[in-house]
C-alpha cells in the first residue's frame, strides 16, 4: 500500500531525516597558520522534505585558496567547494541559479577525478553533493532526469568513494542513505525493481558504520581517561596535548577520512604565502549525536523493510527482530544521553514497532485485537499532541491497521476507532505551526474520510448514516490540499488533490463539477492518481465505472 504522506517527505519527515535520513558531510581542508580542535559534528534537522528529511551534515573538504585554473587535487577541492557555497547562497531564493552552481561543483569534482582518480576527498564531495540535490525538491525540479536516475548516479558515485576508503564512517552512512532513498523512490514510481537487495546492502553499511563509530568512541574515551590521569600527574599545571583530540604529524599531506587536516606552523613559521608542508591530522571524537544518527537510520530502514517484505517472510522476519533487539534494548537510550533528541528517538522506535506489528499480522503471528492494542500503545509520550511528525506517523499506523483487517469479520468497530483517531491526529497536526508538508497532510485527511465512507458502503451503520458528511469533508480536504500545494509549488500533491476532489464531486452527484476539475489535467496524471486511489481503498472500481471511467 502506498503510504501517505511519503516517509521521505515527512520522514513526510526522512529527509534525508530519509526517511528520506541525515547525510554526513566530509570535513574541510583548511590552510591556516593555527588550528582549534573541535569535538562535535554539526547536526541539521531533517528536511523532510527529503527532513531532510532533516538534514545534511556540512563538513566539506576544502582548501582556503583556489586559483582560477586548478591544477592539483587540493585546488580542485577548493574550486568545487566555492561553487557549492555559491549554490547554498542562492538556495533559498533562486533555485535555478543555485542549481547551476551546484552542477558546476559536480562538474569540477568530475573533471578533477579524471586527473586524480584516487582522491577520496574529491570522490566523497561529488557523491555527497549528488545525493544532497535529490533531497531538495526545488533543486530537483531543475535537474535533468528522473529521481530514480539521479539516485542511481549518486549511489554509483558513493560506491566509488567507498572503494577508495571503506573505513570512513561518513561515506558508509551516506551510501546507505542513498540506497534507502532509492528504495523509497522505487515505491513512489511503482517500479517493479526488487527493493530488498538495496535495503539489505543499506543495513550492512549502516552496521559497518556503527561498528566503526563505536570503536572510535571507545578509543577516544580511553584517550580522554588517560589524558585526565596525565594532567592530574603534571606538576607544573601544563595541559597534555592529547586532551580533546588526537594529533599526528608527518612530513607530507595527510589523507583524512573522518579527520580534518590542517597545516602545522610554529611560532617561527615563515610568512603565510610560504606554507609549511607539514600537516597535523586532527581526529574528531565520535559523539553520542553521530552514533544516534546511525541508530535512528537503522531503525527507519528496518521499518521500510518490514513494509516491503512479502509473506510468508520466513527467516527475514527473525533477522529484522534480531537486528533491532540490541539497538532498542541497549543502544538507543544510551546514545540519547546528552543529545536532547529523546522525542526523535521515541518516534523512530515506535515507527519500527508499528511496522513490525504490521508484518507480524500479515504473517499470521498476531490477531487483530493484539495488533490494535500494540498500535494504541505507540506515540504516547507527553508532548505528542504538539509534535506533528508523531501525530502523522500515528495516523499512518492506524490507516495501515484498517487496511490490513478490512476483510476480517468482527473488526469493523476497531477499524472505525482507528480511522477516527487517525483523523483527529491529522487534524491536530495540520493546525500546528511547525507542520511539514501541510498539503500532503490534507490529502491524507481526505483519504481517511473516504476510507470511513467506504466502510458505510460495506454496511457499517455509523459510516452509512454519515455518508454525505464524510464525502463533503473529503472534498474540502482535497481542495485544501490542492490550494496549499499550488501555493508551495508542490505539483505532484496539487495534482493528486485535484483528481481526488474531482472524484468526490462525482460521487456526490456533481458530474459537471467533476469534469471541470479534471479538464485541465493530463490523462496519464488522472490515470495514475485514480489507480493509486483504488489501490489504497479510497475509491472502488465499481464506483469509477459508475462515474464513466474505464474499468
Coordinates of C-alpha atoms in Angstrom, one line a residue:
X1 CA 0.0 0.0 0.0
X2 CA 1.2 3.4 -0.9
X3 CA 2.0 5.4 2.3
X4 CA 0.5 8.9 2.8
X5 CA 2.3 11.1 3.1
X6 CA 5.5 9.6 1.9
X7 CA 8.1 8.8 4.6
X8 CA 10.8 10.8 2.7
X9 CA 8.6 13.8 2.8
X10 CA 7.7 13.8 6.5
X11 CA 10.2 11.4 7.1
X12 CA 6.6 13.1 5.1
X13 CA 9.7 13.8 7.6
X14 CA 13.2 11.4 6.2
X15 CA 14.6 13.9 4.8
X16 CA 17.3 12.7 4.3
X17 CA 15.7 13.0 8.2
X18 CA 15.4 9.8 4.9
X19 CA 13.1 8.8 5.9
X20 CA 14.2 10.4 3.5
X21 CA 17.7 10.3 6.9
X22 CA 20.6 13.0 7.6
X23 CA 23.5 12.6 5.3
X24 CA 27.0 13.3 6.6
X25 CA 29.3 15.9 5.1
X26 CA 33.0 15.5 5.0
X27 CA 35.5 17.9 6.5
X28 CA 37.3 20.9 5.1
X29 CA 40.9 21.1 4.3
X30 CA 41.9 24.5 5.7
X31 CA 45.3 26.1 5.0
X32 CA 45.7 28.2 8.1
X33 CA 48.6 29.1 10.4
X34 CA 46.9 27.8 13.6
X35 CA 44.2 25.2 14.5
X36 CA 41.5 24.9 17.0
X37 CA 40.4 21.3 17.8
X38 CA 36.7 20.7 17.8
X39 CA 34.9 17.7 19.2
X40 CA 31.5 17.7 17.5
X41 CA 29.7 17.1 14.2
X42 CA 27.3 19.8 13.1
X43 CA 23.8 18.4 13.0
X44 CA 20.9 19.8 11.0
X45 CA 17.4 18.5 11.5
X46 CA 15.5 16.5 8.9
X47 CA 14.3 18.4 5.8
X48 CA 11.8 16.0 5.2
X49 CA 11.5 17.2 3.0
X50 CA 13.9 14.5 1.7
X51 CA 13.9 16.3 6.6
X52 CA 15.7 16.0 5.5
X53 CA 14.1 14.7 6.0
X54 CA 16.2 16.6 8.5
X55 CA 19.2 17.2 7.1
X56 CA 22.7 17.0 5.9
X57 CA 26.0 17.5 7.8
X58 CA 28.1 20.2 6.4
X59 CA 31.8 19.4 6.6
X60 CA 33.2 19.7 3.1
X61 CA 36.8 19.1 2.2
X62 CA 38.3 22.4 1.3
X63 CA 41.4 24.4 0.7
X64 CA 41.5 28.1 1.5
X65 CA 42.9 29.5 -1.7
X66 CA 41.6 28.4 -5.1
X67 CA 43.3 29.5 -8.2
X68 CA 41.3 30.4 -11.3
X69 CA 42.6 27.3 -13.1
X70 CA 43.1 24.4 -10.6
X71 CA 46.0 22.1 -11.2
X72 CA 46.2 20.0 -8.0
X73 CA 43.6 17.8 -6.3
X74 CA 43.5 20.3 -3.4
X75 CA 42.9 23.2 -5.7
X76 CA 40.1 21.4 -7.4
X77 CA 38.6 20.7 -4.0
X78 CA 38.7 24.4 -3.2
X79 CA 37.1 25.4 -6.5
X80 CA 34.3 22.8 -6.1
X81 CA 33.5 24.0 -2.6
X82 CA 33.5 27.6 -3.8
X83 CA 30.8 26.6 -6.3
X84 CA 28.9 24.8 -3.6
X85 CA 29.0 27.8 -1.3
X86 CA 27.6 30.0 -4.1
X87 CA 24.8 27.4 -4.6
X88 CA 24.0 27.5 -0.9
X89 CA 23.8 31.3 -1.0
X90 CA 21.1 31.2 -3.6
X91 CA 19.2 28.1 -2.4
X92 CA 16.6 30.0 -0.5
X93 CA 15.8 32.4 -3.3
X94 CA 16.7 31.5 -6.9
X95 CA 16.5 27.7 -7.2
X96 CA 17.7 27.7 -10.9
X97 CA 20.7 29.8 -10.1
X98 CA 21.5 27.7 -7.0
X99 CA 21.3 24.5 -9.0
X100 CA 23.6 25.8 -11.7
X101 CA 26.3 26.5 -9.1
X102 CA 25.9 23.0 -7.6
X103 CA 26.1 21.4 -11.1
X104 CA 29.3 23.3 -11.7
X105 CA 30.7 22.0 -8.4
X106 CA 29.9 18.4 -9.5
X107 CA 31.5 19.0 -12.9
X108 CA 34.6 20.4 -11.1
X109 CA 34.8 17.2 -9.0
X110 CA 34.3 15.0 -12.0
X111 CA 37.0 16.8 -14.0
X112 CA 39.4 16.5 -11.1
X113 CA 38.7 12.8 -10.7
X114 CA 39.8 12.2 -14.2
X115 CA 43.2 13.5 -13.2
X116 CA 43.2 12.3 -9.6
X117 CA 41.1 9.1 -9.6
X118 CA 42.4 8.0 -6.2
X119 CA 41.4 11.2 -4.4
X120 CA 38.9 10.2 -1.7
X121 CA 38.1 13.8 -0.9
X122 CA 37.1 14.6 -4.5
X123 CA 35.0 11.4 -4.8
X124 CA 33.4 11.9 -1.4
X125 CA 32.3 15.5 -2.2
X126 CA 31.0 14.5 -5.6
X127 CA 28.9 11.7 -4.2
X128 CA 27.7 13.7 -1.2
X129 CA 26.5 16.6 -3.4
X130 CA 24.8 14.4 -6.0
X131 CA 22.8 12.8 -3.2
X132 CA 22.0 16.0 -1.4
X133 CA 20.5 17.5 -4.6
X134 CA 18.0 14.7 -4.7
X135 CA 16.8 15.6 -1.2
X136 CA 15.7 19.2 -2.1
X137 CA 12.5 19.2 -4.2
X138 CA 13.0 22.8 -5.5
X139 CA 16.5 22.0 -6.7
X140 CA 15.5 18.5 -8.0
X141 CA 13.0 20.2 -10.4
X142 CA 15.9 22.0 -12.1
X143 CA 17.8 18.8 -12.9
X144 CA 17.5 16.6 -16.0
X145 CA 16.5 13.0 -15.5
X146 CA 14.1 11.3 -13.0
X147 CA 14.7 11.0 -9.3
X148 CA 15.5 7.3 -9.8
X149 CA 18.2 8.1 -12.3
X150 CA 19.7 10.8 -10.2
X151 CA 19.8 8.5 -7.1
X152 CA 21.3 5.7 -9.2
X153 CA 24.1 8.1 -10.2
X154 CA 24.6 9.2 -6.5
X155 CA 24.8 5.5 -5.5
X156 CA 27.4 4.7 -8.1
X157 CA 29.5 7.7 -7.0
X158 CA 29.1 6.7 -3.4
X159 CA 30.3 3.2 -4.1
X160 CA 33.3 4.6 -5.9
X161 CA 34.2 6.7 -2.9
X162 CA 33.6 3.7 -0.7
X163 CA 36.2 1.7 -2.7
X164 CA 38.7 4.4 -2.1
X165 CA 38.1 4.4 1.7
X166 CA 35.9 1.7 3.1
X167 CA 36.7 2.7 6.7
X168 CA 35.2 6.2 6.5
X169 CA 32.0 6.5 8.6
X170 CA 30.6 9.3 6.6
X171 CA 30.8 7.6 3.2
X172 CA 29.4 4.4 4.8
X173 CA 26.5 6.3 6.2
X174 CA 25.8 8.3 3.0
X175 CA 25.9 5.3 0.7
X176 CA 23.4 3.5 3.0
X177 CA 21.2 6.7 3.0
X178 CA 21.2 6.9 -0.8
X179 CA 20.2 3.2 -1.1
X180 CA 17.3 3.7 1.3
X181 CA 16.2 6.8 -0.6
X182 CA 16.4 4.8 -3.9
X183 CA 14.0 2.2 -2.4
X184 CA 11.6 4.9 -1.4
X185 CA 11.7 6.4 -4.9
X186 CA 11.1 2.9 -6.4
X187 CA 7.8 2.7 -4.3
X188 CA 6.7 6.2 -5.4
X189 CA 7.3 5.4 -9.0
X190 CA 5.5 2.0 -8.7
X191 CA 8.7 0.5 -10.1
X192 CA 8.9 -3.3 -10.2
X193 CA 12.6 -3.5 -9.3
X194 CA 13.2 -5.7 -6.3
X195 CA 13.9 -3.3 -3.4
X196 CA 15.1 -5.9 -0.9
X197 CA 18.8 -6.2 -2.1
X198 CA 19.2 -2.5 -1.8
X199 CA 17.8 -2.4 1.8
X200 CA 20.0 -5.4 2.7
X201 CA 23.1 -3.6 1.4
X202 CA 22.0 -0.4 3.3
X203 CA 21.6 -2.3 6.6
X204 CA 25.1 -3.9 6.2
X205 CA 26.6 -0.5 5.5
X206 CA 24.9 1.1 8.5
X207 CA 26.1 -1.7 10.7
X208 CA 29.7 -1.2 9.4
X209 CA 29.4 2.5 10.1
X210 CA 28.1 1.9 13.6
X211 CA 30.8 -0.6 14.5
X212 CA 33.5 1.8 13.2
X213 CA 32.0 4.7 15.1
X214 CA 31.7 2.7 18.3
X215 CA 35.3 1.6 18.0
X216 CA 36.4 5.2 17.6
X217 CA 34.1 6.2 20.5
X218 CA 35.8 3.7 22.8
X219 CA 39.3 4.8 21.7
X220 CA 38.5 8.4 22.4
X221 CA 37.1 7.7 25.8
X222 CA 40.2 5.7 26.7
X223 CA 42.4 8.5 25.4
X224 CA 40.4 11.0 27.4
X225 CA 40.7 9.0 30.6
X226 CA 44.5 8.6 30.0
X227 CA 44.8 12.3 29.4
X228 CA 42.9 13.1 32.6
X229 CA 45.3 10.9 34.6
X230 CA 48.3 12.5 32.9
X231 CA 47.0 16.0 33.5
X232 CA 46.5 15.2 37.2
X233 CA 50.0 13.9 37.4
X234 CA 51.5 17.0 35.8
X235 CA 53.2 19.1 38.5
X236 CA 53.7 22.3 36.5
X237 CA 50.0 22.7 35.6
X238 CA 50.5 22.2 31.9
X239 CA 47.9 20.7 29.7
X240 CA 48.5 17.5 27.8
X241 CA 48.4 17.7 24.0
X242 CA 46.2 14.6 24.0
X243 CA 43.3 16.4 25.5
X244 CA 40.3 16.8 23.2
X245 CA 41.8 15.4 20.0
X246 CA 44.4 13.2 18.6
X247 CA 47.2 14.8 16.5
X248 CA 49.6 13.0 14.2
X249 CA 52.3 14.9 12.4
X250 CA 54.1 13.8 9.2
X251 CA 56.2 15.5 6.5
X252 CA 53.6 15.2 3.7
X253 CA 50.0 15.9 3.1
X254 CA 47.6 13.6 5.1
X255 CA 44.7 11.8 3.5
X256 CA 41.9 12.2 6.0
X257 CA 38.9 10.0 6.4
X258 CA 36.9 11.3 9.3
X259 CA 39.8 13.6 10.0
X260 CA 40.5 17.3 9.4
X261 CA 43.9 18.0 8.1
X262 CA 45.5 21.4 9.0
X263 CA 48.9 22.8 8.2
X264 CA 51.1 22.9 11.3
X265 CA 53.1 26.0 11.9
X266 CA 55.1 27.0 15.0
X267 CA 56.0 30.5 16.4
X268 CA 58.8 30.8 13.9
X269 CA 56.8 29.9 10.9
X270 CA 57.5 31.7 7.6
X271 CA 55.0 34.2 6.1
X272 CA 51.6 32.8 5.1
X273 CA 52.5 32.7 1.4
X274 CA 55.3 30.2 2.1
X275 CA 53.3 27.4 3.6
X276 CA 54.9 24.7 5.8
X277 CA 54.4 21.3 4.2
X278 CA 54.0 19.5 7.5
X279 CA 50.4 18.5 8.4
X280 CA 48.6 17.8 11.6
X281 CA 45.7 15.4 11.4
X282 CA 43.0 16.1 14.0
X283 CA 40.7 13.2 14.5
X284 CA 37.4 14.5 15.8
X285 CA 35.8 12.5 18.6
X286 CA 32.7 10.4 17.8
X287 CA 29.8 11.8 19.9
X288 CA 26.5 10.4 21.0
X289 CA 24.9 12.6 18.4
X290 CA 26.6 10.9 15.5
X291 CA 26.0 7.5 17.0
X292 CA 22.4 8.3 17.4
X293 CA 22.1 9.4 13.8
X294 CA 23.2 5.9 12.7
X295 CA 20.9 4.1 15.2
X296 CA 17.9 6.1 14.0
X297 CA 18.7 5.5 10.4
X298 CA 18.9 1.8 11.0
X299 CA 15.5 1.7 12.7
X300 CA 13.9 3.6 9.8
X301 CA 15.5 1.3 7.3
X302 CA 14.1 -1.7 9.2
X303 CA 10.7 -0.1 9.2
X304 CA 10.8 0.3 5.5
X305 CA 11.9 -3.3 5.1
X306 CA 9.0 -4.5 7.2
X307 CA 6.5 -2.7 5.0
X308 CA 8.0 -4.2 1.8
X309 CA 8.6 -7.9 2.8
X310 CA 6.2 -10.4 1.2
X311 CA 4.5 -13.0 3.2
X312 CA 5.4 -15.6 4.3
X313 CA 8.5 -13.7 5.4
X314 CA 10.4 -16.7 6.8
X315 CA 13.8 -16.0 8.2
X316 CA 13.7 -12.4 7.1
X317 CA 11.3 -11.6 10.0
X318 CA 13.6 -13.2 12.5
X319 CA 16.6 -11.3 11.0
X320 CA 14.8 -8.0 11.5
X321 CA 13.9 -8.7 15.1
X322 CA 17.4 -9.9 15.9
X323 CA 18.9 -6.8 14.2
X324 CA 16.7 -4.4 16.1
X325 CA 16.8 -6.0 19.6
X326 CA 20.3 -4.8 20.5
X327 CA 19.6 -1.4 19.1
X328 CA 16.4 -0.8 21.0
X329 CA 17.1 -2.6 24.3
X330 CA 20.7 -1.4 24.8
X331 CA 21.9 1.3 22.5
X332 CA 19.1 3.7 21.7
X333 CA 18.6 5.1 25.2
X334 CA 22.3 5.0 25.9
X335 CA 23.2 7.1 22.9
X336 CA 20.3 9.6 23.6
X337 CA 22.1 10.8 26.7
X338 CA 23.2 14.4 26.3
X339 CA 21.7 14.8 22.8
X340 CA 18.3 16.3 23.6
X341 CA 16.8 14.0 21.0
X342 CA 14.7 11.7 23.1
X343 CA 11.5 12.5 21.2
X344 CA 13.1 11.9 17.8
X345 CA 14.4 8.6 19.1
X346 CA 11.0 7.6 20.5
X347 CA 9.4 8.3 17.1
X348 CA 11.9 6.1 15.3
X349 CA 11.4 3.3 17.8
X350 CA 7.6 3.5 17.6
X351 CA 7.7 3.6 13.8
X352 CA 9.6 0.4 13.9
X353 CA 7.2 -1.3 16.3
X354 CA 4.2 -0.2 14.1
X355 CA 5.9 -1.7 11.0
X356 CA 6.9 -4.9 12.8
X357 CA 3.3 -5.4 14.1
X358 CA 2.0 -4.9 10.5
X359 CA 4.5 -7.6 9.3
X360 CA 3.6 -10.0 12.1
X361 CA -0.1 -9.6 11.4
X362 CA 0.4 -10.3 7.7
X363 CA 2.4 -13.4 8.6
X364 CA -0.4 -14.6 10.9
X365 CA 1.6 -14.1 14.1
X366 CA -0.8 -11.5 15.5
X367 CA -4.6 -11.4 15.7
X368 CA -6.5 -8.1 15.1
X369 CA -7.1 -7.2 18.7
X370 CA -3.5 -7.6 20.0
X371 CA -2.3 -5.9 16.8
X372 CA -4.5 -2.9 17.5
X373 CA -3.5 -2.9 21.2
X374 CA 0.1 -2.6 20.1
X375 CA -0.7 0.3 17.8
X376 CA -2.6 2.2 20.5
X377 CA 0.4 2.0 22.9
X378 CA 2.7 3.8 20.4
X379 CA 3.4 7.5 20.1
X380 CA 2.2 8.2 23.7
X381 CA 4.9 10.4 25.0
X382 CA 3.6 13.6 26.9
X383 CA 4.3 16.1 24.1
X384 CA 2.8 14.1 21.3
X385 CA 0.0 16.5 20.7
X386 CA 2.4 19.2 19.8
X387 CA 4.6 17.0 17.6
X388 CA 3.3 16.9 14.0
X389 CA 5.6 14.1 12.9
X390 CA 4.5 11.8 15.7
X391 CA 0.8 12.6 15.0
X392 CA 1.1 11.9 11.3
X393 CA 3.0 8.6 11.9
X394 CA 0.5 7.5 14.5
X395 CA -2.3 8.2 11.9
X396 CA -0.4 6.2 9.2
X397 CA -0.1 3.2 11.6
X398 CA -3.8 3.3 12.2
X399 CA -4.6 3.5 8.5
X400 CA -2.3 0.6 7.8
X401 CA -4.2 -1.4 10.5
X402 CA -7.5 -0.6 8.9
X403 CA -6.4 -1.8 5.5
X404 CA -4.9 -5.0 7.0
X405 CA -8.0 -6.0 8.9
X406 CA -10.5 -4.8 6.3
X407 CA -11.7 -8.2 5.1
X408 CA -11.7 -9.9 8.5
X409 CA -15.0 -10.4 10.3
X410 CA -15.7 -8.6 13.5
X411 CA -13.1 -5.9 13.0
X412 CA -15.4 -3.0 11.9
X413 CA -15.5 -1.3 15.3
X414 CA -11.7 -1.5 15.6
X415 CA -11.3 0.0 12.1
X416 CA -13.8 2.8 12.8
X417 CA -11.9 3.6 16.0
X418 CA -8.6 3.5 14.3
X419 CA -9.7 5.8 11.4
X420 CA -11.5 8.2 13.7
X421 CA -8.3 8.6 15.9
X422 CA -6.2 8.9 12.7
X423 CA -8.4 11.8 11.5
X424 CA -8.2 13.5 14.9
X425 CA -4.4 13.3 14.9
X426 CA -4.1 14.6 11.4
X427 CA -6.4 17.5 12.2
X428 CA -4.3 18.4 15.2
X429 CA -1.1 18.1 13.1
X430 CA -2.5 20.3 10.4
X431 CA -3.0 23.2 12.9
X432 CA 0.5 23.1 14.4
X433 CA 2.8 25.9 13.2
X434 CA 5.8 23.6 12.6
X435 CA 3.9 21.0 10.5
X436 CA 5.8 19.9 7.4
X437 CA 4.2 19.1 4.0
X438 CA 0.8 20.6 5.0
X439 CA -0.7 19.8 1.6
X440 CA 0.1 16.1 2.0
X441 CA -1.4 16.1 5.4
X442 CA -4.7 17.5 3.9
X443 CA -4.6 14.8 1.3
X444 CA -4.3 12.2 4.0
X445 CA -7.2 13.7 5.9
X446 CA -9.3 13.4 2.7
X447 CA -8.2 9.7 2.3
X448 CA -9.3 8.9 5.9
X449 CA -12.7 10.3 5.3
X450 CA -13.0 8.3 2.1
X451 CA -12.0 5.1 3.9
X452 CA -14.7 5.8 6.5
X453 CA -17.2 6.5 3.7
X454 CA -16.3 3.1 2.1
X455 CA -17.0 1.4 5.4
X456 CA -20.6 2.7 5.1
X457 CA -20.8 1.3 1.6
X458 CA -20.0 -2.1 3.1
X459 CA -22.8 -1.8 5.6
X460 CA -21.1 -0.3 8.7
X461 CA -24.0 1.7 10.3
X462 CA -22.2 4.7 11.7
X463 CA -20.4 5.4 8.4
X464 CA -23.6 4.8 6.3
X465 CA -25.6 7.3 8.3
X466 CA -22.8 9.9 7.8
X467 CA -22.1 9.2 4.2
X468 CA -22.8 12.6 2.7
X469 CA -21.0 14.4 5.5
X470 CA -17.9 12.2 5.0
X471 CA -17.9 12.9 1.3
X472 CA -18.3 16.6 1.8
X473 CA -15.4 16.6 4.3
X474 CA -13.2 14.7 1.9
X475 CA -13.9 17.2 -0.9
X476 CA -13.0 20.1 1.4
X477 CA -9.7 18.4 2.5
X478 CA -8.7 17.6 -1.1
X479 CA -9.5 21.1 -2.3
X480 CA -7.5 22.5 0.6
X481 CA -4.5 20.2 -0.3
X482 CA -4.7 21.4 -3.9
X483 CA -4.6 25.0 -3.0
X484 CA -1.9 24.7 -0.4
X485 CA 0.3 22.6 -2.7
X486 CA -0.2 25.1 -5.5
X487 CA 1.0 28.0 -3.3
X488 CA 4.0 25.9 -2.2
X489 CA 4.9 24.8 -5.8
X490 CA 4.3 21.1 -5.0
X491 CA 2.9 20.0 -8.3
X492 CA 2.6 16.3 -7.5
X493 CA 0.4 16.9 -4.4
X494 CA -1.6 19.6 -6.2
X495 CA -2.5 17.1 -9.0
X496 CA -3.4 14.4 -6.5
X497 CA -5.6 16.8 -4.6
X498 CA -7.3 18.0 -7.7
X499 CA -8.0 14.5 -9.1
X500 CA -9.4 13.3 -5.8
X501 CA -11.5 16.4 -5.4
X502 CA -13.0 15.7 -8.8
X503 CA -13.7 12.1 -7.9
X504 CA -15.6 13.1 -4.7
X505 CA -17.6 15.7 -6.6
X506 CA -18.7 12.8 -8.9
X507 CA -19.6 10.6 -6.0
X508 CA -21.7 13.5 -4.6
X509 CA -23.6 13.6 -7.9
X510 CA -21.8 16.7 -9.3
X511 CA -20.7 15.3 -12.7
X512 CA -20.3 18.8 -14.2
X513 CA -18.1 19.9 -11.3
X514 CA -16.0 16.7 -11.6
X515 CA -15.4 17.3 -15.3
X516 CA -14.5 20.9 -14.6
X517 CA -11.8 19.9 -12.1
X518 CA -10.4 17.2 -14.2
X519 CA -10.5 19.1 -17.5
X520 CA -7.2 20.8 -17.0
X521 CA -5.2 17.7 -16.1
X522 CA -3.4 15.3 -18.4
X523 CA -4.9 11.9 -18.9
X524 CA -1.9 10.0 -17.7
X525 CA -1.9 12.1 -14.5
X526 CA -5.5 11.3 -13.8
X527 CA -5.0 7.7 -14.6
X528 CA -2.1 7.4 -12.2
X529 CA -3.9 9.1 -9.3
X530 CA -7.0 7.1 -9.9
X531 CA -5.1 3.8 -10.0
X532 CA -3.4 4.6 -6.7
X533 CA -6.7 5.7 -5.1
X534 CA -8.2 2.2 -6.0
X535 CA -5.1 0.5 -4.6
X536 CA -5.4 2.5 -1.3
X537 CA -9.1 1.7 -0.9
X538 CA -10.2 5.4 -1.4
X539 CA -12.5 4.5 -4.3
X540 CA -13.7 1.3 -5.8
X541 CA -13.6 0.1 -9.4
X542 CA -17.4 -0.1 -9.4
X543 CA -17.7 3.5 -8.3
X544 CA -15.3 4.6 -11.1
X545 CA -17.3 2.7 -13.7
X546 CA -20.4 4.5 -12.5
X547 CA -18.6 7.8 -13.0
X548 CA -17.7 6.9 -16.5
X549 CA -14.1 5.8 -16.0
X550 CA -12.9 2.8 -18.0
X551 CA -12.5 -0.4 -15.9

